Short mmCIF file of C-alpha atoms in Angstrom, two decimals:
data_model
loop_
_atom_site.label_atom_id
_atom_site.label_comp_id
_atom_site.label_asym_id
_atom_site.label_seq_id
_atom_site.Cartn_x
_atom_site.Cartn_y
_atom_site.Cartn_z
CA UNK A 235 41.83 21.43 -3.82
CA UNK A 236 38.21 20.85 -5.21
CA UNK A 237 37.14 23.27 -8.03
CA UNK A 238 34.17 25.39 -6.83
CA UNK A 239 31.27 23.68 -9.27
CA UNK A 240 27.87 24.46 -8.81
CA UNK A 241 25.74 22.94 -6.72
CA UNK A 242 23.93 20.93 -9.17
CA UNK A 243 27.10 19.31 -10.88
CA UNK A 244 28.01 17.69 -7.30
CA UNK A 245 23.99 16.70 -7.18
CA UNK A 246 24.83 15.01 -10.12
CA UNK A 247 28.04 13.51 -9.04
CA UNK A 248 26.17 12.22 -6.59
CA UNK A 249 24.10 10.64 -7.97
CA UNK A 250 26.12 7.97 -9.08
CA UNK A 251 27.40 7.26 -6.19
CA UNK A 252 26.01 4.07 -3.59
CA UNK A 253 23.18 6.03 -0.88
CA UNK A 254 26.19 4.65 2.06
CA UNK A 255 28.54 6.04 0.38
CA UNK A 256 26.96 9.66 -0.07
CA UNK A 257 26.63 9.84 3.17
CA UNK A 258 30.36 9.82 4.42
CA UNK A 259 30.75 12.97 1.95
CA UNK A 260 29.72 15.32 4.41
CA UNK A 261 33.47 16.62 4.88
CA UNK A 262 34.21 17.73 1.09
CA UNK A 263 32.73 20.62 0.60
CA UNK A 264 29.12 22.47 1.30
CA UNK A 265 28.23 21.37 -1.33
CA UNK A 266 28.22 17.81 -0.53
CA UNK A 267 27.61 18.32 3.15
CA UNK A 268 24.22 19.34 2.13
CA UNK A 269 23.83 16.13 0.21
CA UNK A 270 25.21 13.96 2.50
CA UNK A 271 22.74 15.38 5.08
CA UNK A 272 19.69 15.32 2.82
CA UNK A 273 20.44 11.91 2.02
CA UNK A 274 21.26 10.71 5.64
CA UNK A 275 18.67 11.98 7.43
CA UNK A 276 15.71 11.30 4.56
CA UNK A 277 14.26 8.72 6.27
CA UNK A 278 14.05 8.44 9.71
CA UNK A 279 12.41 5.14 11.66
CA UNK A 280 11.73 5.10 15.31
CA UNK A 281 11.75 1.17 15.22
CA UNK A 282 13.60 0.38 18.93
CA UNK A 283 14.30 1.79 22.03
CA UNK A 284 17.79 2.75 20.91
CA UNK A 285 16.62 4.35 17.16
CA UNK A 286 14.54 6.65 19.74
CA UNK A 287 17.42 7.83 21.75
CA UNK A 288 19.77 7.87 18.58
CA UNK A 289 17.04 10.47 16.92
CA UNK A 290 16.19 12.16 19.33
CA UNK A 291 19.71 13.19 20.14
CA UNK A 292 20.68 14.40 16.49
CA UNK A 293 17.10 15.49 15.14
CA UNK A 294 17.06 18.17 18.08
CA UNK A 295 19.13 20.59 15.94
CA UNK A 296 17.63 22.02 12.82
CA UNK A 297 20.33 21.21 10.68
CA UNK A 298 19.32 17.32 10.12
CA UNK A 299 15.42 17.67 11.32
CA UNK A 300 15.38 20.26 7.87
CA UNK A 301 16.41 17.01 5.94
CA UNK A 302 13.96 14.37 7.44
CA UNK A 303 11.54 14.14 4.40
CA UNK A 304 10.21 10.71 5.42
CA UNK A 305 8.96 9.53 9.54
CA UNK A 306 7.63 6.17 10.30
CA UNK A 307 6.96 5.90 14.02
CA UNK A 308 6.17 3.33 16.23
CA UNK A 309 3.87 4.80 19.03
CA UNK A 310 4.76 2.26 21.57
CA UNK A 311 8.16 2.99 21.02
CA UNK A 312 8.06 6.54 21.60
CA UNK A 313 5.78 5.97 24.72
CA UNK A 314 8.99 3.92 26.70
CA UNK A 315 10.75 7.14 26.12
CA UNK A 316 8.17 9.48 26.96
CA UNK A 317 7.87 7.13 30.64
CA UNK A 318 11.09 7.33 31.14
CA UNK A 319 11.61 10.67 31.74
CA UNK A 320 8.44 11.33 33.15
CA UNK A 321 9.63 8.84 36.03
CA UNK A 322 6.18 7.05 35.05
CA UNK A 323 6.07 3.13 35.59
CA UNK A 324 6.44 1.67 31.92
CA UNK A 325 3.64 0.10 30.97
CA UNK A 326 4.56 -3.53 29.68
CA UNK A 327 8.25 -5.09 29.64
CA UNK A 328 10.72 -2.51 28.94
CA UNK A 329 13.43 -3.42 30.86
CA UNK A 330 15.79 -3.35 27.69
CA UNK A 331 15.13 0.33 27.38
CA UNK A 332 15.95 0.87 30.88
CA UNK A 333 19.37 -0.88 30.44
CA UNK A 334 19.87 1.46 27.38
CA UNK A 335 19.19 4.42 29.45
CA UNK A 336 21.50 3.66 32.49
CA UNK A 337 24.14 2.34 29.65
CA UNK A 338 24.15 5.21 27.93
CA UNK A 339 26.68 8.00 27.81
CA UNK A 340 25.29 10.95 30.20
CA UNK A 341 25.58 13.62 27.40
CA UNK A 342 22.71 11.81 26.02
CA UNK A 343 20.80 11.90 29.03
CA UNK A 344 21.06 15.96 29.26
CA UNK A 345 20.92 16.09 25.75
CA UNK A 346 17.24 14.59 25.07
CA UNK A 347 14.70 16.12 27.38
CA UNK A 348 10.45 15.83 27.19
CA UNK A 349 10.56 19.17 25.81
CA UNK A 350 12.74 18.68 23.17
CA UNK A 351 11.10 15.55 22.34
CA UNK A 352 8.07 18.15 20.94
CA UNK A 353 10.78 20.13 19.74
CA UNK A 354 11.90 17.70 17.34
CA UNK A 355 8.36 16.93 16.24
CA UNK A 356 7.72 20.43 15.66
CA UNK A 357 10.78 21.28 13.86
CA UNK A 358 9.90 18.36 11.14
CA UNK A 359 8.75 21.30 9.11
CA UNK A 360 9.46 19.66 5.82
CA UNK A 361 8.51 16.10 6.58
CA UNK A 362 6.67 14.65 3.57
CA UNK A 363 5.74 11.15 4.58
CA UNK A 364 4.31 9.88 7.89
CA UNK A 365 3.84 6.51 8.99
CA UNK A 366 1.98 5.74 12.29
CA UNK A 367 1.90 1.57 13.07
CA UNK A 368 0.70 -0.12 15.96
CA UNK A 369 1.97 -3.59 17.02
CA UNK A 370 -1.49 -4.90 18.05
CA UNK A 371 -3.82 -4.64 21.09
CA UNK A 372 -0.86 -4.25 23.52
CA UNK A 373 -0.10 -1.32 22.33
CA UNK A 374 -3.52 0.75 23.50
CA UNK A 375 -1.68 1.88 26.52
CA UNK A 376 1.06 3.12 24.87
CA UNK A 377 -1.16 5.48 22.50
CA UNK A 378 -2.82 6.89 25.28
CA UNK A 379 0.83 7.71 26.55
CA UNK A 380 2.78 9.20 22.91
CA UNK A 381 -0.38 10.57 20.71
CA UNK A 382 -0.70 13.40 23.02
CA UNK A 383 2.70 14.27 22.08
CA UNK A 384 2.49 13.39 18.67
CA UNK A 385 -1.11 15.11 17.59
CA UNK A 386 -0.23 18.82 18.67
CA UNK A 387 2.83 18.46 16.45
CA UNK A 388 0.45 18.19 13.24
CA UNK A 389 0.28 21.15 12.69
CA UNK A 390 4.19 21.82 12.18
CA UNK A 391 3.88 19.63 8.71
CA UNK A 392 2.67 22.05 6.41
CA UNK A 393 4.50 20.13 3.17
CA UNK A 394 3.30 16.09 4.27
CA UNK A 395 1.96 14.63 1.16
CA UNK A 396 1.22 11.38 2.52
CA UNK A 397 -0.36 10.03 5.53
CA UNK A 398 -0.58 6.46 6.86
CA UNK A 399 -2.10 5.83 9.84
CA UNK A 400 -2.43 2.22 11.01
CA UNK A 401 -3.20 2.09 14.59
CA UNK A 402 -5.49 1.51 17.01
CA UNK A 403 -8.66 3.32 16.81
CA UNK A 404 -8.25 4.66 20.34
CA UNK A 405 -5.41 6.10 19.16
CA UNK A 406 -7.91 8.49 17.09
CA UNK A 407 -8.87 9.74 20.31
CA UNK A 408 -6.05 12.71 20.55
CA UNK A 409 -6.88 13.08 16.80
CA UNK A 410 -8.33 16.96 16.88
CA UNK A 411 -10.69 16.85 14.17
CA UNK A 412 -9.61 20.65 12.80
CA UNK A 413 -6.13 19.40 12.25
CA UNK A 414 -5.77 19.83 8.07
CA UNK A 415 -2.35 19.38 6.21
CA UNK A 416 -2.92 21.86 3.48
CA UNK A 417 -0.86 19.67 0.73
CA UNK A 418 -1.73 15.79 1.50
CA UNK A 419 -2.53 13.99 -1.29
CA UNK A 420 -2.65 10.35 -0.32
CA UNK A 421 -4.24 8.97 3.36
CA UNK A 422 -4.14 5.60 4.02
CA UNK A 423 -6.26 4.54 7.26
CA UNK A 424 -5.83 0.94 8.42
CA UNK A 425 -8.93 0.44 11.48
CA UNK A 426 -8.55 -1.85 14.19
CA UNK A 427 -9.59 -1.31 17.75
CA UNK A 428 -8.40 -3.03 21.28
CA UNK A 429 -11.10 -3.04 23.52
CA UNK A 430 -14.89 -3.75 22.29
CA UNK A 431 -16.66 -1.36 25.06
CA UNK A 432 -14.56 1.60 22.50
CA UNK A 433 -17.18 3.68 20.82
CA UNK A 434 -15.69 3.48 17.47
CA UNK A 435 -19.29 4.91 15.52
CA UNK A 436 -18.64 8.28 17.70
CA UNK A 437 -14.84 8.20 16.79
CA UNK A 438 -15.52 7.54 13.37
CA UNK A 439 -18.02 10.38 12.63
CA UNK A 440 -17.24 12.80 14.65
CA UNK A 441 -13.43 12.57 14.69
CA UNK A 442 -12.51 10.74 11.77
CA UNK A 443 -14.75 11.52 9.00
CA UNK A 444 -14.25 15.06 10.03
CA UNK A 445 -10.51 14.87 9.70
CA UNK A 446 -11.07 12.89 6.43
CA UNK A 447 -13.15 15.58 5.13
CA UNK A 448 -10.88 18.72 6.08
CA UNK A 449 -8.51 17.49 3.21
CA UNK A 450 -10.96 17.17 0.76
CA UNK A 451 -9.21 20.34 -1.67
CA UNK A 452 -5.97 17.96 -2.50
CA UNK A 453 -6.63 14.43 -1.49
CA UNK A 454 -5.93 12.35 -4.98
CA UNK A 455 -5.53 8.96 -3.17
CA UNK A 456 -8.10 7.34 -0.21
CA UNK A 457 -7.49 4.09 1.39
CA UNK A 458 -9.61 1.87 3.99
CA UNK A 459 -8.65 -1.41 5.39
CA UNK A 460 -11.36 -2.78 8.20
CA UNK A 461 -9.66 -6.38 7.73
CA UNK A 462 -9.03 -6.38 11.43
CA UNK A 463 -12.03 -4.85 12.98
CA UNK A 464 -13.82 -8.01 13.11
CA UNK A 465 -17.00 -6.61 11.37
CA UNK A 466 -17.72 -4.60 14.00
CA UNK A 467 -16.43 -1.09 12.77
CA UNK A 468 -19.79 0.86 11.33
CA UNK A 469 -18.34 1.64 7.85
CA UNK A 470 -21.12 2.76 5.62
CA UNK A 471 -22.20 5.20 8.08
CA UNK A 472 -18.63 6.38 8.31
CA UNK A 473 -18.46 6.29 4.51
CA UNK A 474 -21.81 8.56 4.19
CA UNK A 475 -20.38 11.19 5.81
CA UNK A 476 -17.63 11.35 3.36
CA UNK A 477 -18.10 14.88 1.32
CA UNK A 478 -16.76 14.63 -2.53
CA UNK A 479 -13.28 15.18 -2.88
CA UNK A 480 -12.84 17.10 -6.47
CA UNK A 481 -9.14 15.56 -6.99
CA UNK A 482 -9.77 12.25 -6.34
CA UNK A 483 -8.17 9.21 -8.19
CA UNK A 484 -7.82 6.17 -6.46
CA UNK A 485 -9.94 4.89 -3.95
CA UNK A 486 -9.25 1.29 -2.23
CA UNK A 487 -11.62 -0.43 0.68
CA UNK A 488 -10.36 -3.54 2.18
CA UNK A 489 -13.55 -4.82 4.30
CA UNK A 490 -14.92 -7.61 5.41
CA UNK A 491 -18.29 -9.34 3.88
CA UNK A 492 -20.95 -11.48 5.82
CA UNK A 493 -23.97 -11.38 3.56
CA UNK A 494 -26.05 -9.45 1.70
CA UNK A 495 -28.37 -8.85 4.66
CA UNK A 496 -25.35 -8.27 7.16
CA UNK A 497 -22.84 -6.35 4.96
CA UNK A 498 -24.15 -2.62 4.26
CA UNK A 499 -22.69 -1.22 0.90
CA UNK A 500 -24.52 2.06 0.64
CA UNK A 501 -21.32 3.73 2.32
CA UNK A 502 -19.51 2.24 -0.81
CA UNK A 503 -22.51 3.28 -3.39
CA UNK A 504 -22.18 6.53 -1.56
CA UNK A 505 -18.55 6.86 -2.45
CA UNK A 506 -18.24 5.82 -5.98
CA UNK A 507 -21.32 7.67 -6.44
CA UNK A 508 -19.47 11.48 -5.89
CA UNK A 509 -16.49 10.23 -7.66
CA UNK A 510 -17.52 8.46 -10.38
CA UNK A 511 -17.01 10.92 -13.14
CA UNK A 512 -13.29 11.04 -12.16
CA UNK A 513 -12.23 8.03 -10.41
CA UNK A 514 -9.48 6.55 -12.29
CA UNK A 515 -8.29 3.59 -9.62
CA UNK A 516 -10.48 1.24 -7.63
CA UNK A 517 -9.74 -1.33 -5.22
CA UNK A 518 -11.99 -3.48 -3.91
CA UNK A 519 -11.40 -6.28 -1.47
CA UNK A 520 -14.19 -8.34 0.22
CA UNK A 521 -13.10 -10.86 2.29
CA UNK A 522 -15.78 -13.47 4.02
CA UNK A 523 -15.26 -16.46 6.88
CA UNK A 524 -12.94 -19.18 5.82
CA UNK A 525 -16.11 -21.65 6.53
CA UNK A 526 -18.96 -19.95 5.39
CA UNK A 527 -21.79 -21.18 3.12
CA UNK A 528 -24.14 -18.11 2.82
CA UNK A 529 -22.14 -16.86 -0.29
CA UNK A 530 -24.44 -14.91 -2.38
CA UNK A 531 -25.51 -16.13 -6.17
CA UNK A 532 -24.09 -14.33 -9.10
CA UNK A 533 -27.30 -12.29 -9.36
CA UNK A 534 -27.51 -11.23 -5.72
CA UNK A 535 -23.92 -9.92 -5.65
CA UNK A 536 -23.97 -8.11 -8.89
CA UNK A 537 -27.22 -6.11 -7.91
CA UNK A 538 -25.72 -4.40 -5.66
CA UNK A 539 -25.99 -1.37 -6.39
CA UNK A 540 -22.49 -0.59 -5.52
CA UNK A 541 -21.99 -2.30 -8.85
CA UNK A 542 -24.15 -0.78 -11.06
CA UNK A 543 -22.72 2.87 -10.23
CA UNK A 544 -20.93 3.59 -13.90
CA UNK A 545 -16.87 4.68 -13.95
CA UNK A 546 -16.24 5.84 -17.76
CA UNK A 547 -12.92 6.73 -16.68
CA UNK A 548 -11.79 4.23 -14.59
CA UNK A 549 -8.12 3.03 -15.92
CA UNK A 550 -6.96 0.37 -13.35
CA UNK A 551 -9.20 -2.07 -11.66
CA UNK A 552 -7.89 -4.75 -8.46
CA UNK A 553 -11.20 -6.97 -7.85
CA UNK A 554 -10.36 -9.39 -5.16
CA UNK A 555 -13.77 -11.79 -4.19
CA UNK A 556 -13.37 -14.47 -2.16
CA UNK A 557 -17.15 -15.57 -2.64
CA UNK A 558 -16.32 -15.11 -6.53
CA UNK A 559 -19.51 -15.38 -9.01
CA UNK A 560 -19.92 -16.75 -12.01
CA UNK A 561 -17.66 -15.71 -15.04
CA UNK A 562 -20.54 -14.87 -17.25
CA UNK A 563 -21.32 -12.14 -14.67
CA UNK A 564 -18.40 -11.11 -13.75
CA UNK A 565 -16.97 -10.39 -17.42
CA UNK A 566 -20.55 -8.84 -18.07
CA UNK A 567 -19.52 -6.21 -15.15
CA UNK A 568 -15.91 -6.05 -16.68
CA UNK A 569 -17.44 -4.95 -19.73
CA UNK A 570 -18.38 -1.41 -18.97
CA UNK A 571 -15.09 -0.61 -18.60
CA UNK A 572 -13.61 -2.16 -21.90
CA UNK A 573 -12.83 1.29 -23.48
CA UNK A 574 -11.21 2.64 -20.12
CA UNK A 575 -9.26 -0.06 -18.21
CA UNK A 576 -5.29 -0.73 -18.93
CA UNK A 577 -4.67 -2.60 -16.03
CA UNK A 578 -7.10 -5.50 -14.57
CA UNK A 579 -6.12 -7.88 -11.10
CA UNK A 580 -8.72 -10.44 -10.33
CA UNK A 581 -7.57 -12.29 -7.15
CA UNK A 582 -10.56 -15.48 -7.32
CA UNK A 583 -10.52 -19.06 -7.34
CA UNK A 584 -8.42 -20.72 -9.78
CA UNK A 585 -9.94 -19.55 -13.47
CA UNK A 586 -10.43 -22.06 -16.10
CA UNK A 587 -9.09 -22.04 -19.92
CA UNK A 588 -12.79 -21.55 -21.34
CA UNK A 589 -12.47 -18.26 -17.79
CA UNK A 590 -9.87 -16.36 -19.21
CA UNK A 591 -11.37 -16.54 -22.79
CA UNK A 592 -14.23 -14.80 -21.37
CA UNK A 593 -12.48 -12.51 -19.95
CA UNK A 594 -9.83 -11.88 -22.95
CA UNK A 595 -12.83 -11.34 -25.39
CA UNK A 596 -14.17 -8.59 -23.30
CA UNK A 597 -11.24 -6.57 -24.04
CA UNK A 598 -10.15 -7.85 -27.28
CA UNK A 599 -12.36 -5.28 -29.17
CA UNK A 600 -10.52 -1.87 -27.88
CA UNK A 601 -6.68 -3.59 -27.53
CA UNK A 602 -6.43 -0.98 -24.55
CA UNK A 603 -5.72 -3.37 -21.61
CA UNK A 604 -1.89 -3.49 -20.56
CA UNK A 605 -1.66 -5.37 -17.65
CA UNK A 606 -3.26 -8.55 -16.34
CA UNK A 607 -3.19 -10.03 -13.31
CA UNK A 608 -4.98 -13.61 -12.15
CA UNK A 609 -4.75 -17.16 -10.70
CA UNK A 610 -5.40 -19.85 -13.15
CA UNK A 611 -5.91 -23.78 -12.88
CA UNK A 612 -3.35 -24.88 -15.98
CA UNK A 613 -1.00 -23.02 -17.52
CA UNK A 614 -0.20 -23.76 -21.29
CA UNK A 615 0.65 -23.16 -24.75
CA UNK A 616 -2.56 -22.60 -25.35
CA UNK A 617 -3.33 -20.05 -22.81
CA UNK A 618 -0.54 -17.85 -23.61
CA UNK A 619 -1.20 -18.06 -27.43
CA UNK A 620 -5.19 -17.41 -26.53
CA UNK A 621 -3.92 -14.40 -24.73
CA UNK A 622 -1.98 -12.89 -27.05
CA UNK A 623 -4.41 -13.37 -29.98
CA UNK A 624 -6.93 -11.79 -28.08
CA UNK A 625 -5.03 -9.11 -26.22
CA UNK A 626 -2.05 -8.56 -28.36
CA UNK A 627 -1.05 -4.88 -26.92
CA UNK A 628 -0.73 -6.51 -23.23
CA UNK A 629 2.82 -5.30 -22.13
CA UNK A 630 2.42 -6.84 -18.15
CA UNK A 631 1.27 -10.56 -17.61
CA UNK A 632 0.92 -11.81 -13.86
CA UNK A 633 -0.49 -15.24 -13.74
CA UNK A 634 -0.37 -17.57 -10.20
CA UNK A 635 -1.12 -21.33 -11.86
CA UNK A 636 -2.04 -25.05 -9.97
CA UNK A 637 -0.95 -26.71 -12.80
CA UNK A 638 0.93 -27.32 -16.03
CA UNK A 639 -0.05 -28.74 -18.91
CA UNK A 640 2.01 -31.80 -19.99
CA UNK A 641 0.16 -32.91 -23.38
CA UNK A 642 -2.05 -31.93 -26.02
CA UNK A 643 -4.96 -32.44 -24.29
CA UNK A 644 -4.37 -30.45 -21.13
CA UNK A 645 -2.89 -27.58 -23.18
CA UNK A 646 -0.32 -28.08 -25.44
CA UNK A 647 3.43 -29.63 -25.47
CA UNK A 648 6.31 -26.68 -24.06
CA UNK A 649 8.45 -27.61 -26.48
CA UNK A 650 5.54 -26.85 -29.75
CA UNK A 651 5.94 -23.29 -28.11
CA UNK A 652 7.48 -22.37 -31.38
CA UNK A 653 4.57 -23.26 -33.41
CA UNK A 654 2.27 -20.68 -32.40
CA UNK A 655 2.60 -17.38 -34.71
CA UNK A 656 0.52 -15.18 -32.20
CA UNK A 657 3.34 -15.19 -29.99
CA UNK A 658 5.79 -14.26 -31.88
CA UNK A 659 4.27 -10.77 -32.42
CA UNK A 660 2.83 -10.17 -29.13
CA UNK A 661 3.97 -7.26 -27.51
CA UNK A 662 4.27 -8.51 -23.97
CA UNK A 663 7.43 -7.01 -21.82
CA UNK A 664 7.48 -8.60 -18.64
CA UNK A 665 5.95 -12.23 -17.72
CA UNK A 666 5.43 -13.47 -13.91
CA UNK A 667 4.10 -16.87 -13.27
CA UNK A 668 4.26 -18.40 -9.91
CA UNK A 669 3.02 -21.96 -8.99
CA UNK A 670 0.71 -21.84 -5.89
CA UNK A 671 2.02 -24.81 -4.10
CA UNK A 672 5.68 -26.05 -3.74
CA UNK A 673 5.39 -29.62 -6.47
CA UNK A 674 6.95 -28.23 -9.19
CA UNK A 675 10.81 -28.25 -8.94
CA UNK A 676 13.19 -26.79 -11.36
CA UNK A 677 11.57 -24.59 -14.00
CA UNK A 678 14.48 -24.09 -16.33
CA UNK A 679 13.12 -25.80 -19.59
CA UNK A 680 10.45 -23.92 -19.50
CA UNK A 681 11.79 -20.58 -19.28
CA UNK A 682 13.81 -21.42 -21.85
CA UNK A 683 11.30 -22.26 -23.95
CA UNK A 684 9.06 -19.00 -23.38
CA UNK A 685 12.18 -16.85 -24.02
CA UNK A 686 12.68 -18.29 -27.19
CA UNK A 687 8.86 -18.03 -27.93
CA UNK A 688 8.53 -14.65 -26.92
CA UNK A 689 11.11 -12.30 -28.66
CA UNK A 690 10.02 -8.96 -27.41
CA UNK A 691 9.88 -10.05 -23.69
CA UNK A 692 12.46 -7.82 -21.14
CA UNK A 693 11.93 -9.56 -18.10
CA UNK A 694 10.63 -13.41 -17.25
CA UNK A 695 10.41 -14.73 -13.48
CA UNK A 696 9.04 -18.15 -13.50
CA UNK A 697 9.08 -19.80 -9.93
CA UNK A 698 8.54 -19.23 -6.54
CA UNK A 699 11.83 -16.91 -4.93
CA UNK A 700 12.95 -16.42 -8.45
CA UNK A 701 13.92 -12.31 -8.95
CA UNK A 702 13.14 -11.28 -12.74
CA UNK A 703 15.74 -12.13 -14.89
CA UNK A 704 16.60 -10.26 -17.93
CA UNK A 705 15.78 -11.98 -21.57
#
């Protein structure tokens, strides 16, 4: 006989317990039922055919759609259901799910219905995560066939918080542009298209950007990935039609760059612009041709005027240039965020010793940065000791390194680790250096050696397919 505790006490019992074991519990009590549930049924994935028909068949009742908290759908998957009992040809090679269907048990069959496929959608009233991912062009048909179903539904999640949708751009097409989830904070939109006679610069302005800017009350995070439109996708117009959004934190683009000439950035000017006053995280990733030589000069990039629009409160900064400047530039743009910044990534070309000096020295002054992330040519004694003279109050170090030094010339000896007082003060937690090719073999020594030189570090991975390891 269990004694009747409250509800929170078997929360916290819980809590201890392994996720697969929680959910056997369902049998003990209420209490734990409604754990068990809520824990079961948190995440749903419509991944195959028979995730689909398992789903569908349990999520119909409102006792474990109430649970679902988190939904990441495949549309094509959904569409080989939807076919199927619309007696439609399937579009594509489906004959697995047809093999599931005629295998399966005929209570499922009368179970799951077309109507209570929106029935389950709509009852999803407390979803707060939803994940939308397309499996590439082939999958165009298949939108046309399952966003119908999925768009109306919308309007049922009146708690989502956060919104990924990485599909298709005819996909957007369903996409009513009045649709608003009253509490989404972060939207992540990932743009790609399947035919090139699509009129994405109508589907981005007047469906898109229109959808974009119905959440402008509560959206804290924005994120736009183009990598896969192959530069066709009209961004700074879509960008300029952006309105300010008041709670905004963190905004990311992921875009690819021609030229100067070719490459518009006033959508991204446009952007920063409104925010700038309270943007606090900013990604930036411009990615050119693998064989290109039209690379601008440091001065051409950096007057931009993208680049010149001021963030005094910007706190974490992920740069990532494949047609990387000069350092003297670059740590000249760093600088205007030396009093703000606690957490720098530059993903560039390999940076030299006399680089990351630069780049230390910007920051050296305030002691405010606390996490670093970069590739580097050698790695050495003399690196980490420059680092943690200059930046003594780093906590997070991420480096990716071609080399190591082997003498006094290149660096420093591993085993004078010792020798160097700044290191034995520095407050760094948790060190992650990865070699970017596969020459260097077992890394033990020198590991060793950094634990021993670094008393206040927690965590050290040091390798390629090495998990931390505690020091």
């Amino acid at each position: 006989m269990f004694i009747n505790l409250p509800f929170e006490i078997w929360n916290r019992i819980a809590s201890f317990l392994s996720a697969r074991f929680v959910k056997t519990l369902y049998s003990v009590n209420h209490a734990m039922f409604e754990i068990a549930m809520k824990e079961k049924y948190r995440a749903v994935v419509f991944s195959t055919p028979n995730d689909v028909l398992k789903a569908l068949a349990v999520l119909v009742s409102p006792i474990a759609s109430q649970h679902v908290r988190r939904l990441g759908l495949s549309p094509h998957v959904l569409s080989q259901t939807i076919c199927r009992f619309q007696s439609q040809k399937v579009p594509g090679r489906h004959s697995r799910l047809l093999k599931v269907f005629r295998n399966r048990k005929r209570e499922f069959q009368e179970v799951i219905t077309q109507d209570q496929i929106l029935r389950v959608f709509n009852g999803l009233s407390r979803l707060d995560s939803l994940e939308l991912h397309s499996r590439g062009n082939s999958d165009c048909r298949e939108l046309r066939i399952s966003m119908p179903f999925i768009a109306p539904t919308f309007a049922s999640f009146k708690e989502l918080r956060n919104l990924i949708l990485d599909i298709m751009l005819e996909g957007y097409q369903s996409l009513s542009p009045t649709i608003v989830f009253p509490m989404l904070e972060r939207l992540d939109i990932v743009l790609s298209h399947a035919y090139c006679s699509t009129d994405h610069k109508s589907i981005l302005d007047n469906v898109l950007a229109p959808f974009v800017n119905n959440h402008h009350a509560t959206l804290r995070i924005l994120h736009l990935s183009t990598l896969r439109s192959l530069y066709i996708f009209d961004i700074p117009s879509f960008l300029s039609n952006l309105r300010h959004y008041p709670q905004l934190e963190t905004f990311g683009l992921w875009h690819p760059f021609v030229s100067i000439r070719q490459s518009d950035s006033a959508g991204v000017t446009h952007i920063l612009r409104l925010h700038s006053e309270h943007l606090l995280e900013l990604s930036l990733h411009a990615k050119g041709p693998i064989q290109y030589s039209m690379y601008p000069t440091a001065d051409q990039w950096y007057a931009q005027e993208f680049l010149q629009v001021k963030l005094p409160k910007l706190q974490v900064l992920d740069l990532d240039i494949e047609l990387y400047p000069d350092i003297v530039q670059t740590t000249s743009y760093l600088g205007q965020f030396r009093h703000s910044l606690l957490s720098l990534k530059l993903s560039v070309n390999m940076l030299s010793y006399e680089d990351v000096k630069e780049i230390a020295q910007t920051f050296s002054e305030q002691d405010g940065l606390l996490e670093l992330q970069m590739s580097i040519d050698v790695l050495s004694p003399h690196l980490l000791s420059l680092l943690a003279s200059e930046l003594p109050s780093l906590e997070i170090l991420v480096l990716e390194f071609d080399k190591l030094s082997s003498s006094t010339s290149d660096g420093g000896v591993w085993s004078d680790l010792l020798v160097y007082p700044a290191l034995n003060g520095w407050k760094l937690r948790q060190l992650t250096a990865e070699p970017s090719n596969d020459a260097f073999g077992d890394l033990q020594e020198y590991r060793q050696q950094i634990r021993a030189a670094l008393p206040c570090l927690k965590e050290l991975k040091m390798g390629r397919n090495q998990s931390g390891s505690e020091c």
